[in-house]
Tab-separated table of C-alpha atoms in Angstrom:
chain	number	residue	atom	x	y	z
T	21	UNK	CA	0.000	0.000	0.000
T	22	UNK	CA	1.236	3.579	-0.749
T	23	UNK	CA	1.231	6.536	1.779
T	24	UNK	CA	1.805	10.361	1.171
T	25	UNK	CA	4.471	11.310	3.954
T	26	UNK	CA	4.437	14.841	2.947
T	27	UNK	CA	3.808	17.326	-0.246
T	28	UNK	CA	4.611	20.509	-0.997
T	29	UNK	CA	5.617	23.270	-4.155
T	30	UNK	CA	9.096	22.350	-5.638
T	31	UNK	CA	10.482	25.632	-7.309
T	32	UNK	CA	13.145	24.874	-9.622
T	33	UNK	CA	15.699	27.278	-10.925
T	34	UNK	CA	15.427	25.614	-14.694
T	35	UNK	CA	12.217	23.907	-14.671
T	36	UNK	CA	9.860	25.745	-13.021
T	37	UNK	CA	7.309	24.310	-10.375
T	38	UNK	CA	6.317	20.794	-9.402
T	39	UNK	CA	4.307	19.525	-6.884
T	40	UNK	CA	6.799	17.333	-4.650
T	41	UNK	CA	5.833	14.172	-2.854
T	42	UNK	CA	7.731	12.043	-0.375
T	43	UNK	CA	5.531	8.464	-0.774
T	44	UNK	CA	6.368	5.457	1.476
T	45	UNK	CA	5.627	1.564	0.705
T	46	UNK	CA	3.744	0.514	4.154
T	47	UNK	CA	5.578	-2.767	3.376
T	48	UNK	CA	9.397	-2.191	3.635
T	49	UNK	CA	9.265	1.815	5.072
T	50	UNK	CA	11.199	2.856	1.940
T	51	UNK	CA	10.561	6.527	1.300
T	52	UNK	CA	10.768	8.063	-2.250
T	53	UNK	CA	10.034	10.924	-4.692
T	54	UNK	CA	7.537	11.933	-6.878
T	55	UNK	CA	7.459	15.005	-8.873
T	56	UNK	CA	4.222	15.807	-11.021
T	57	UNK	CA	3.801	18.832	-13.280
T	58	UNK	CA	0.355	19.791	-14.622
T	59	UNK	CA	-2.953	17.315	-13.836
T	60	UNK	CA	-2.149	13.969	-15.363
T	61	UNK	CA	-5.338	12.513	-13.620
T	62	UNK	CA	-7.205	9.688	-15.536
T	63	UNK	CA	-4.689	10.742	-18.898
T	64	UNK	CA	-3.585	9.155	-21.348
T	65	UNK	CA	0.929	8.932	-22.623
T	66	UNK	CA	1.415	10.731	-19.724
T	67	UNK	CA	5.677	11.810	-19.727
T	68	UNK	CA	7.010	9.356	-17.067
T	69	UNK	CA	10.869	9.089	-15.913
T	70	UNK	CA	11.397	6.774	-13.045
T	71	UNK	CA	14.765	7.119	-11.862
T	72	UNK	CA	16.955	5.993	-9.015
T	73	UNK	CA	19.333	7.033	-7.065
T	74	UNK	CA	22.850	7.750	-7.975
T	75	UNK	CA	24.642	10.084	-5.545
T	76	UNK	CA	28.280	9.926	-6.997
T	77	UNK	CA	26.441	11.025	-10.761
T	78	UNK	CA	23.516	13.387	-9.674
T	79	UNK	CA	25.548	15.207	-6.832
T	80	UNK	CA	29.275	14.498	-6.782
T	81	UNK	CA	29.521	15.536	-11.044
T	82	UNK	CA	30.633	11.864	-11.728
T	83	UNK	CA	31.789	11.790	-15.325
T	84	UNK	CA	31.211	7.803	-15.561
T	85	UNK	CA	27.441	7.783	-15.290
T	86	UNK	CA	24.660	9.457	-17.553
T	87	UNK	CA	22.321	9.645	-14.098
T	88	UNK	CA	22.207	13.299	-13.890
T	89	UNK	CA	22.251	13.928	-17.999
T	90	UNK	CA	18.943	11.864	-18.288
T	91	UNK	CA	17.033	13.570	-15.287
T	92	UNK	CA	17.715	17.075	-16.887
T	93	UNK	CA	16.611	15.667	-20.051
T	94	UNK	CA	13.446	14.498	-18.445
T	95	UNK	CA	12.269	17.339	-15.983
T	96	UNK	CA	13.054	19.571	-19.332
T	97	UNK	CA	11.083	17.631	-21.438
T	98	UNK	CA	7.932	17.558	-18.685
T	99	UNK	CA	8.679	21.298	-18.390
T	100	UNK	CA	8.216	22.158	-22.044
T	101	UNK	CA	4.813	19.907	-22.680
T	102	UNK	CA	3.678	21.383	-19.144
T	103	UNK	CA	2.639	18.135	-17.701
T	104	UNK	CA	4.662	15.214	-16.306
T	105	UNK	CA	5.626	12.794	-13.584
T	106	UNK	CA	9.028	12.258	-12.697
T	107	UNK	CA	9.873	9.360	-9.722
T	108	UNK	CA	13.163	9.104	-8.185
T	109	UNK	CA	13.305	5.848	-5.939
T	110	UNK	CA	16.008	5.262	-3.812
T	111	UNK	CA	17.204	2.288	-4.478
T	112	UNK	CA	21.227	3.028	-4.691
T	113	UNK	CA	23.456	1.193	-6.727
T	114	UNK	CA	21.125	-0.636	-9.004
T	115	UNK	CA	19.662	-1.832	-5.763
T	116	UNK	CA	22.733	-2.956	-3.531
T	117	UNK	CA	23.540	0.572	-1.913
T	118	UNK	CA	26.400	3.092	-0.888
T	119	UNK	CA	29.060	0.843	-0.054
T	120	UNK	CA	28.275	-1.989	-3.286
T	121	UNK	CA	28.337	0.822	-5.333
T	122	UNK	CA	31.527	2.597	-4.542
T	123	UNK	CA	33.235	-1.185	-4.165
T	124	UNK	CA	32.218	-1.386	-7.888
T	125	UNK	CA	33.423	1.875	-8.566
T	126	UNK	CA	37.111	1.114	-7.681
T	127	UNK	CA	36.632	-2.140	-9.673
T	128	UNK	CA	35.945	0.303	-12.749
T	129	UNK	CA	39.017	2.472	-11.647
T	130	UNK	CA	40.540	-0.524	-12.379
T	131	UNK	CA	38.847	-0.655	-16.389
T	132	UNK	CA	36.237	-2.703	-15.571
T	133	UNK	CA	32.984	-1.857	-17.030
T	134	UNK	CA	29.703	-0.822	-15.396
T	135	UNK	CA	28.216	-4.619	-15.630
T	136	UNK	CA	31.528	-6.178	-14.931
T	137	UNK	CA	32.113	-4.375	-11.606
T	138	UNK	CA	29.311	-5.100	-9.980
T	139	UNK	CA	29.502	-8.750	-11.119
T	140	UNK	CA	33.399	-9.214	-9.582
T	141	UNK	CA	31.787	-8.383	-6.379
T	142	UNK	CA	29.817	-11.633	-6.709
T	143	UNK	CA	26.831	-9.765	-7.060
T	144	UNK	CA	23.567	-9.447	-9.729
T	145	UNK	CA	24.077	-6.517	-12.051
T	146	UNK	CA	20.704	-5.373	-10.963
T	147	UNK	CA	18.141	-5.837	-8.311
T	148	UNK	CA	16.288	-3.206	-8.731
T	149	UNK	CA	12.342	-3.434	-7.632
T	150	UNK	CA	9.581	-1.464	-9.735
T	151	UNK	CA	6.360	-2.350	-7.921
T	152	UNK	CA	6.065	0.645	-6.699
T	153	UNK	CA	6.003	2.729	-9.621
T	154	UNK	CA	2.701	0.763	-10.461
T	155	UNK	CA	0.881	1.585	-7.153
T	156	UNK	CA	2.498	5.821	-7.804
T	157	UNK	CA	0.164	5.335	-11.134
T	158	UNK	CA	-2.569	4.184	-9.824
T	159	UNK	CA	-2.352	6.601	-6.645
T	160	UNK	CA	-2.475	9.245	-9.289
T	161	UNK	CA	-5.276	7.719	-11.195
T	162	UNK	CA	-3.006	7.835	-14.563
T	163	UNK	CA	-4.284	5.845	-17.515
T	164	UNK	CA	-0.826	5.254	-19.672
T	165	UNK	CA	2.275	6.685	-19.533
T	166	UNK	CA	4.676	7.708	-22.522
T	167	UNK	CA	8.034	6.385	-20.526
T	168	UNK	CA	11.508	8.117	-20.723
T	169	UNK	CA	14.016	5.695	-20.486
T	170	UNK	CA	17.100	3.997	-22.740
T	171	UNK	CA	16.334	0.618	-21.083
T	172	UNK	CA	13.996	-1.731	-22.725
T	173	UNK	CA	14.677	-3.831	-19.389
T	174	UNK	CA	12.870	-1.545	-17.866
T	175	UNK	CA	10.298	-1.663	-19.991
T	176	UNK	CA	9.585	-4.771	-20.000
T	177	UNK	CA	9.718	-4.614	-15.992
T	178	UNK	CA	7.252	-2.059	-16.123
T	179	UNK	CA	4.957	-3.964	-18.099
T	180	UNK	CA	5.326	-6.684	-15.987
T	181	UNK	CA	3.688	-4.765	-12.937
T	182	UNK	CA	1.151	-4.016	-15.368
T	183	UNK	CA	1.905	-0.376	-16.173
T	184	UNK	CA	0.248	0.696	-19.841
T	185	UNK	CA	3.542	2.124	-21.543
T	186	UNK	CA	1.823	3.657	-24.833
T	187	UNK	CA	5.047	5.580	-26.347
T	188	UNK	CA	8.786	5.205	-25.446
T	189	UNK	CA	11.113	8.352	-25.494
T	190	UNK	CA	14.666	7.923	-25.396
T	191	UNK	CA	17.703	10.202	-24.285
T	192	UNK	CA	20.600	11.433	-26.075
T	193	UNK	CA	23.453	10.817	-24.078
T	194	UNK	CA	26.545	12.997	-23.873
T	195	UNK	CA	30.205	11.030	-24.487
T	196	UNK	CA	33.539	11.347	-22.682
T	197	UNK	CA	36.901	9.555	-22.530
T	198	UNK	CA	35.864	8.386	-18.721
T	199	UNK	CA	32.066	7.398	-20.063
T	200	UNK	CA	32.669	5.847	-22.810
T	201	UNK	CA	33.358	2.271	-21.996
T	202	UNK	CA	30.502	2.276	-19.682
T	203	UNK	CA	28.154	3.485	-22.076
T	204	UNK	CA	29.104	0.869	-25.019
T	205	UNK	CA	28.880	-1.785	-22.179
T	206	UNK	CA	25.348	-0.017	-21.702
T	207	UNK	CA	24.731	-0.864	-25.443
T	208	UNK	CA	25.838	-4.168	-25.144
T	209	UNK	CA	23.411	-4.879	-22.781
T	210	UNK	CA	20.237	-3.814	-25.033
T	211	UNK	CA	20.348	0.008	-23.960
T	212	UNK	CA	19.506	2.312	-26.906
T	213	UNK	CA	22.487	4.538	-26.552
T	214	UNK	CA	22.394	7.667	-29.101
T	215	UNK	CA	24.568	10.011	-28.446
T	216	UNK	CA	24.141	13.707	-28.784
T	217	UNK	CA	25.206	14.391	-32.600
T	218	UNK	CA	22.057	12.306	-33.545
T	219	UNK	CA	18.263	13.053	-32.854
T	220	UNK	CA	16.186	11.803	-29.886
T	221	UNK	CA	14.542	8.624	-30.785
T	222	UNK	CA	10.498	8.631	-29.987
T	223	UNK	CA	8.310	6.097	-30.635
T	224	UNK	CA	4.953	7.071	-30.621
T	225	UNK	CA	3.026	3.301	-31.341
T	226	UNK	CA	2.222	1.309	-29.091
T	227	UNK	CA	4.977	-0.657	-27.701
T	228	UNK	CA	5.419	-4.201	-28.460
T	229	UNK	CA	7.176	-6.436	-26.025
C-alpha cells in the first residue's frame, strides 16, 4: 500500500514548479520521490521518468554515469509539454547501496565496465524493484504513460507490474573519454544509446514487447 508522507511546491531554478511528494511503501518503510507537473489525472501517454538514485552522478559531477544527464533531459522535457511525472526511488546502486556501489566503482578504476564491476563483487548486475512505480500510477489515477528511459529492461519490468507504456522516449546521451566504456557496455546490454550528434529517438506506437 502507498502513503503520502508529505507534499509541498518544488520551485526549480530551470524547470519551473512541481508539486513534490515524499511516498512510502507501508511494506518495507522505503521513502521516495515523486514530482508531477500539470494534472495527469485519468490521462492518457502521460511523460514518465522513473529514476533511481545515484549520488556519486547526480551530486558528486561523476563523469562515468549518464544519471544526472537523463534527469535534466526528463524534468526539461515535462517542463516544455507542461505536464509530467518524474519518480526518483532510492534504491542506490542498481539496488545494492552506498558501499556496493563505490566497491564497484574502484573495480571500474581498475577498467572494468559498469556490468563487470558489480559482477566481480559476486553480485547481480541489478536488483532493482519497480512495484512501486505501479501503485504511484494508480495513486495518481493515470491511464498510460509515454516512458523516458534507454532501457527496454525496464520496460519490460514495467509492463510486468502491469503499467500501460503507450510511447517510449529515449535520451541522447553525452560522451567522454571516462564514459565511454561504460556506455558501449550499456549498449551491449540492449540500452539504446544515441549520443548527442544524432536526434532523440520517440516512438509514438504502441509498444510491443
Amino acid at each position: 500500500m502507498l502513503k503520502i508522507l508529505a507534499s509541498a511546491i518544488h520551485h526549480t531554478s530551470e524547470y519551473g514548479d512541481f508539486r513534490i511528494f515524499i511516498v512510502q511503501e507501508e511494506e518495507n518503510q522505503d521513502e521516495h520521490v515523486v514530482l508531477i507537473k500539470g494534472s495527469i489525472e485519468k490521462e492518457n501517454n502521460v511523460l514518465c521518468r522513473v529514476s533511481s538514485e545515484c549520488l556519486p552522478g547526480t551530486a558528486l559531477f561523476s563523469a562515468e554515469c549518464d544519471c544526472k544527464e537523463q534527469i535534466q533531459f526528463s524534468l526539461k522535457l515535462i517542463s516544455t509539454q507542461g505536464k509530467g511525472l518524474f519518480i526518483y526511488l532510492r534504491q542506490e546502486g542498481r539496488g545494492h547501496g552506498l558501499v556496493k556501489k563505490i566497491q564497484a566503482l574502484q573495480n571500474k578504476n581498475k577498467g572494468l565496465d559498469t556490468f563487470s564491476a558489480v559482477e566481480q563483487l559476486g553480485l547481480p548486475t541489478d536488483i532493482r524493484q519497480y512495484s512501486i512505480v505501479k501503485k504511484i500510477i494508480n495513486y495518481f489515477n493515470i491511464n498510460s504513460i509515454a516512458y523516458i528511459t534507454n532501457n527496454p529492461d525496464k520496460i519490460k519490468l514495467l509492463s510486468q507490474e502491469g503499467i500501460t507504456i503507450q510511447s517510449v522516449i529515449n535520451i541522447p546521451i553525452s560522451d567522454n573519454p571516462i564514459s565511454h566504456i561504460h556506455l558501449i557496455s550499456k549498449k551491449e546490454h540492449g540500452h539504446i544509446i544515441n549520443f548527442k550528434n544524432t536526434e532523440v529517438t520517440t516512438n509514438q506506437e504502441d509498444v510491443k514487447l
